[in-house]
Amino acid sequence: MANDKQEPRMAGVRWQGTTTALLCCAPLMAFPAGANAQETGAGDGDEQDYRLAPVIVNAQALRDDNTSTIVARELWMGGKVATSIQDTPASVSVITEKEIEQRNATTTEDVLQYTPGIMTGYYATDDRNDYFKIRGFQATSYRDGLTLGSMRGVREEPYAYERVEVLRGANSTLFGPADPGGSVNFVSKRPRFESFGEGYVGYGSFARKEVGLDVGDTLNDSQTLAYRITGKVKDSEREYDHSRDDSEFLMGGLTWEPTESTSATLILDYLNRDNTPNSGGYPFDREYDRSEFFGEPAYNFHDVERTSATGMLTHDFGNGLTLRSNLRYSDLTDDFGYVYLTDSVDRVGTVVDRSYIGTDSDAQELIGNAILQYDASFDVIDSSTLAGVEYRDASSEETSVYAPASPIDIADPVYSGPPSSLSVYNAERRDYETRAVFVTQNLSFYDRVIVTAGVRNDHLELSSTNLLTDTASSGDFSEISLRGALTYKVTDEVSSYISYAESVAPPEIGVTPERGEQYELGVKYAPFGMNALFSAAVYELNKDDVTIAVVQDNGTIERETIGESRVRGLDLEAKAELTDNLSLTGGYSYMESEVLRGTLRDGTSLEGNDFTTTPKHMASLWTHYTLPERNMSFGLGARYLGAYYFDAANTAKSEATTLFDASFSYQFIRDTDLTVHVSNLLDEQHVVGSGTADFYNQGREVMAKVSYRW
């Protein structure tokens, strides 16, 4: 059985797999041995578990945990030391592979839309990137703990991941330069030392056709070498006319574990997307059918190609000392062009202006780290120390074009074709080099009180060349970020914490980096006798050093770094398997956002305004029920989204709405399932964004799949 093979690898200080980069460099807290042994079953026999295991946010749990439950009770260091989410002094969510499959989440936005504090879908038919905000601010994304950086402009493929992990709020001590809203970390599927496989075919709305395969096994009798191959091909259209949504993904992994103490993993992956980027929007005068298209079929393309190679190494020296090292190289090309409407509420008649826009970009990135961890016990005190270094070298080149397009008669659309010429308004090459050092110290007293402290310094060298004028500029930054937390285990079921954390946003040349700081108070409850985890957190998150326009005494307007924004809020989350047949995921968020000091570009004050796309209230609930005697299961979900402002001036606002999703699964042959998923069950339509035109939420989509597992 799979568990029989995995369990010895968990016992004692057996390190299976490898850490996943930067998050591993700075754990959040420490975790007593008694609970660790109780939850994992490890620690029997002569091998001694460390009483203190640092908690991190990016590590990978065992495969069986991700596929068999929606409740991620533990986070895992790459060395497979189990640590408890319950005792982590931060607001954390984990979306396991089982939950992703239950909801048939096919984009990152789908994966995250039932997670409290996260706003998704506000760019509607703009499918160039994964768009999400956490706690009202932009968030940073990672893959296996390493920042995606210049690779960010890509829609990730959820089929590639074991789980998706969310850390809400500031965290540069953990990650380095990061946006203040939080972090989303994608944990890659990796080889397992057992034989397994899955294959599926699917068909759905908008002529969607796809096939997927995920297989793996050991390669030798001694079970020291294992492989995994994961792939997916999709041929589809989108909900608007003259669209396409095609993609190919292939990933291969190889893990070598020659001894109980050493593990090395290599992952190679390739992603190719051939899509249309945008419908171009819809006129203001009335609600239009989502299928209508007012862009240009001959100039509506988005081509993405990304290749990555990742290596991960772990070695346990014994006596509490472990080395981890991670390295990744990525290469990306990302080209798009489309036509968008530039409508006006004062327009008379049916003719609407339009514009062409496009960008060609290339990026390369090398990032790696080395981390030493030392665990020790001193009577009633447990200690865990991490120290590490990180290096990142990235470059990108981008050319952006623009041109006015022929107006279109929305009552009788006639397309004019691609542009005869385009004006280059920006051509730039950027180079980034980052060197970082970090230290985190965790101390546990009497297995009840846990103190965490961390410090990180990032030295960044940035250079930029304007390819139109052949002028260059550069900037050096040295930024320190701090983190501190106190955790108190009230009982073995209830833990509470108070924390302070800082963030430093990725800087730009000539501009002081924006900084964030967060104060958070939280509690988590993991009841005995139930596979469930409940959490609550209240917080204040501030963003300082925002560059704004300031009107001077002489009437001129100058840019100054004095802007400040703040969000105060509450996050509630419940993940529970109430019975063997019934599970639920629920969340609620309250956000009170305010611009403390800010302006528009013309100097108009925004003081006291709400943030854009930041609703005060959000709530969600997903339930899944299984009828084992009938080999059937049903899922039903609801997502409530409160009203929010479209613009910084707070002149236009959305309507509050509730969307429903559903699923059905039937095992008609042994190990073979038919599943049907419906998103936006009632096909509710509303405006989610409004600028030069209106943009609607995604309409109803139906997807049917037949899958076989072995």
XYZ file of C-alpha atoms in Angstrom, residues 298-564:
267
model
C -7.482 39.676 -37.067
C -5.721 41.402 -34.166
C -6.578 39.439 -31.049
C -3.795 37.109 -29.930
C -1.883 36.047 -26.831
C 1.013 33.621 -27.215
C 2.884 32.402 -24.133
C 5.753 29.924 -23.982
C 7.601 29.147 -20.743
C 10.245 26.537 -19.922
C 11.591 25.892 -16.422
C 14.125 23.594 -14.797
C 14.159 23.205 -11.007
C 16.602 21.338 -8.802
C 16.137 20.671 -5.067
C 18.614 19.043 -2.689
C 18.345 18.071 0.989
C 20.953 16.482 3.242
C 20.580 15.663 6.932
C 23.937 15.702 8.733
C 22.396 14.345 11.931
C 22.447 15.927 15.393
C 19.796 18.423 14.301
C 21.659 19.985 11.367
C 20.142 19.973 7.874
C 21.158 21.606 4.608
C 18.702 22.501 1.861
C 19.428 24.048 -1.491
C 17.172 24.995 -4.405
C 17.790 26.322 -7.897
C 15.499 27.218 -10.786
C 16.003 28.619 -14.279
C 13.087 29.872 -16.385
C 12.688 31.327 -19.862
C 9.524 33.091 -21.026
C 8.125 34.722 -24.151
C 4.797 36.538 -23.846
C 3.255 38.394 -26.801
C -0.237 39.831 -27.073
C -2.312 42.298 -29.079
C -5.974 43.282 -29.060
C -8.456 46.101 -29.632
C -10.439 47.653 -26.785
C -13.423 49.976 -26.656
C -13.032 53.568 -25.424
C -16.654 54.361 -24.721
C -18.141 57.384 -22.947
C -21.307 57.731 -20.889
C -21.998 60.915 -22.855
C -21.847 59.145 -26.226
C -24.676 59.846 -28.661
C -25.472 57.283 -31.334
C -24.143 53.747 -31.807
C -20.567 54.400 -32.970
C -17.888 53.708 -30.337
C -14.205 54.583 -30.501
C -11.543 51.865 -30.209
C -7.758 51.514 -29.820
C -5.107 48.942 -30.683
C -2.621 47.862 -28.016
C 0.059 45.187 -27.902
C 3.224 44.033 -26.135
C 6.080 41.677 -26.999
C 8.209 40.544 -24.066
C 10.964 38.081 -23.230
C 12.289 37.210 -19.777
C 14.895 34.962 -18.210
C 15.366 34.232 -14.536
C 17.839 32.288 -12.370
C 17.040 32.000 -8.663
C 18.457 29.809 -5.910
C 19.170 29.555 -2.214
C 21.032 27.583 0.434
C 19.586 27.111 3.917
C 20.994 25.635 7.122
C 18.631 24.543 9.869
C 19.702 23.572 13.385
C 17.277 22.102 15.950
C 18.148 21.501 19.613
C 16.489 20.956 22.996
C 17.510 22.393 26.379
C 15.408 21.006 29.227
C 12.018 22.775 28.820
C 13.184 24.945 25.930
C 13.290 23.889 22.303
C 15.224 25.895 19.746
C 15.183 26.010 15.971
C 17.469 28.284 13.996
C 17.490 28.866 10.268
C 20.070 30.874 8.366
C 20.356 31.172 4.623
C 21.332 33.091 1.538
C 19.456 33.671 -1.705
C 20.481 34.903 -5.131
C 18.323 36.020 -8.050
C 19.424 37.200 -11.490
C 16.631 38.180 -13.871
C 16.296 40.145 -17.084
C 13.423 41.151 -19.322
C 12.908 43.038 -22.574
C 9.573 44.533 -23.531
C 8.212 46.508 -26.457
C 4.724 48.042 -26.256
C 2.735 49.462 -29.178
C -0.395 51.540 -29.577
C -2.570 53.015 -32.323
C -6.081 54.400 -32.684
C -8.446 51.912 -34.328
C -11.416 52.532 -36.555
C -14.620 53.171 -34.567
C -17.207 50.403 -34.638
C -20.967 50.600 -34.997
C -22.233 48.453 -32.125
C -25.645 48.175 -33.805
C -24.076 46.696 -36.961
C -20.443 45.668 -36.251
C -18.106 45.636 -39.245
C -14.497 44.658 -38.589
C -11.695 46.698 -40.177
C -8.808 44.253 -39.835
C -5.323 44.564 -38.287
C -3.568 47.938 -38.003
C -1.585 49.222 -40.964
C 1.001 50.617 -38.554
C 1.608 50.777 -34.815
C 3.519 53.323 -32.756
C 6.038 52.055 -30.229
C 5.439 53.997 -27.017
C 7.755 51.969 -24.787
C 10.776 49.725 -25.395
C 12.805 48.800 -22.365
C 15.306 46.281 -21.110
C 15.467 45.621 -17.375
C 17.997 43.699 -15.304
C 17.571 42.683 -11.696
C 20.103 41.179 -9.317
C 19.172 40.323 -5.743
C 21.318 38.988 -2.911
C 19.704 38.214 0.413
C 20.638 36.891 3.849
C 18.132 35.862 6.487
C 17.928 34.408 9.982
C 14.912 33.099 11.869
C 14.911 31.958 15.490
C 12.138 29.969 17.150
C 11.992 29.173 20.866
C 9.372 26.963 22.492
C 8.875 27.057 26.282
C 7.133 24.209 28.108
C 5.470 23.116 24.860
C 2.972 25.968 25.277
C 4.583 29.311 24.513
C 6.399 29.849 21.233
C 8.439 32.942 20.368
C 9.412 33.659 16.761
C 11.768 36.350 15.486
C 13.157 36.891 12.000
C 15.229 39.391 10.070
C 16.123 39.567 6.401
C 18.219 41.893 4.292
C 17.728 42.143 0.531
C 20.262 43.987 -1.585
C 18.882 44.759 -5.029
C 20.683 46.155 -8.043
C 18.373 47.325 -10.815
C 19.201 48.727 -14.220
C 17.004 49.851 -17.079
C 17.744 50.848 -20.678
C 15.292 52.794 -22.792
C 15.725 51.194 -26.201
C 14.056 54.134 -27.945
C 16.439 56.778 -26.630
C 19.372 54.504 -25.726
C 19.491 55.987 -22.243
C 20.188 53.984 -19.117
C 19.351 54.342 -15.448
C 20.097 52.252 -12.384
C 19.360 51.973 -8.696
C 20.665 50.134 -5.641
C 18.463 49.232 -2.696
C 19.250 47.620 0.630
C 16.074 46.771 2.506
C 15.657 45.158 5.921
C 12.416 43.500 6.991
C 11.459 42.159 10.421
C 8.994 39.691 11.809
C 7.984 38.714 15.336
C 5.280 36.484 16.789
C 4.112 35.037 20.074
C 2.031 31.851 20.054
C 0.220 30.438 23.076
C -1.314 26.975 23.007
C -4.406 27.375 25.198
C -5.152 23.643 24.927
C -4.128 20.897 22.543
C -7.145 21.930 20.451
C -6.892 25.717 20.620
C -3.927 27.969 19.859
C -3.731 31.766 19.734
C -1.129 34.173 18.438
C -0.159 37.786 18.004
C 2.246 38.798 15.259
C 3.977 41.716 13.588
C 5.358 41.492 10.060
C 6.856 43.839 7.474
C 6.955 43.823 3.698
C 8.974 45.654 1.068
C 7.377 45.838 -2.379
C 9.626 45.063 -5.380
C 11.308 48.461 -5.943
C 11.474 50.601 -9.066
C 14.377 52.778 -10.158
C 14.162 56.304 -8.780
C 11.307 55.523 -6.388
C 11.451 54.720 -2.691
C 10.197 51.141 -2.211
C 6.705 50.893 -0.792
C 6.666 49.283 2.635
C 3.952 47.425 4.465
C 3.460 46.487 8.080
C 0.850 44.284 9.642
C -0.420 43.637 13.161
C -2.487 40.478 13.517
C -4.260 38.633 16.309
C -5.594 35.157 15.612
C -6.959 31.920 17.012
C -7.201 28.414 15.540
C -9.260 25.433 16.669
C -8.719 21.814 15.656
C -11.291 19.742 17.579
C -10.466 16.213 18.636
C -12.601 13.535 17.002
C -13.174 15.561 13.822
C -11.033 16.221 10.785
C -11.550 19.980 10.863
C -9.721 23.258 11.286
C -11.357 26.582 12.173
C -9.492 29.884 12.216
C -10.142 33.568 12.866
C -7.867 36.590 12.532
C -8.212 40.335 12.981
C -5.578 42.599 11.515
C -4.412 46.059 10.559
C -2.344 46.242 7.380
C -0.677 49.494 6.325
C 1.105 50.426 3.112
C 3.501 53.393 3.342
C 5.851 55.289 1.034
C 3.317 55.336 -1.795
C 4.290 57.838 -4.509
C 1.509 60.379 -5.053
C 0.998 63.714 -6.839
C 1.216 66.706 -4.520
C 0.138 70.251 -5.443
C 2.892 72.682 -4.372
C 2.378 76.195 -3.022
C 3.233 77.668 -6.428
C 0.552 75.529 -8.116
C 2.856 72.969 -9.697
C 2.401 69.237 -9.150
C 5.288 67.064 -8.026
C 5.520 63.384 -7.162
C 6.325 62.666 -3.516
C 6.649 59.444 -1.522
C 4.228 60.275 1.262
C 1.140 58.237 0.387
C -0.374 55.842 2.906
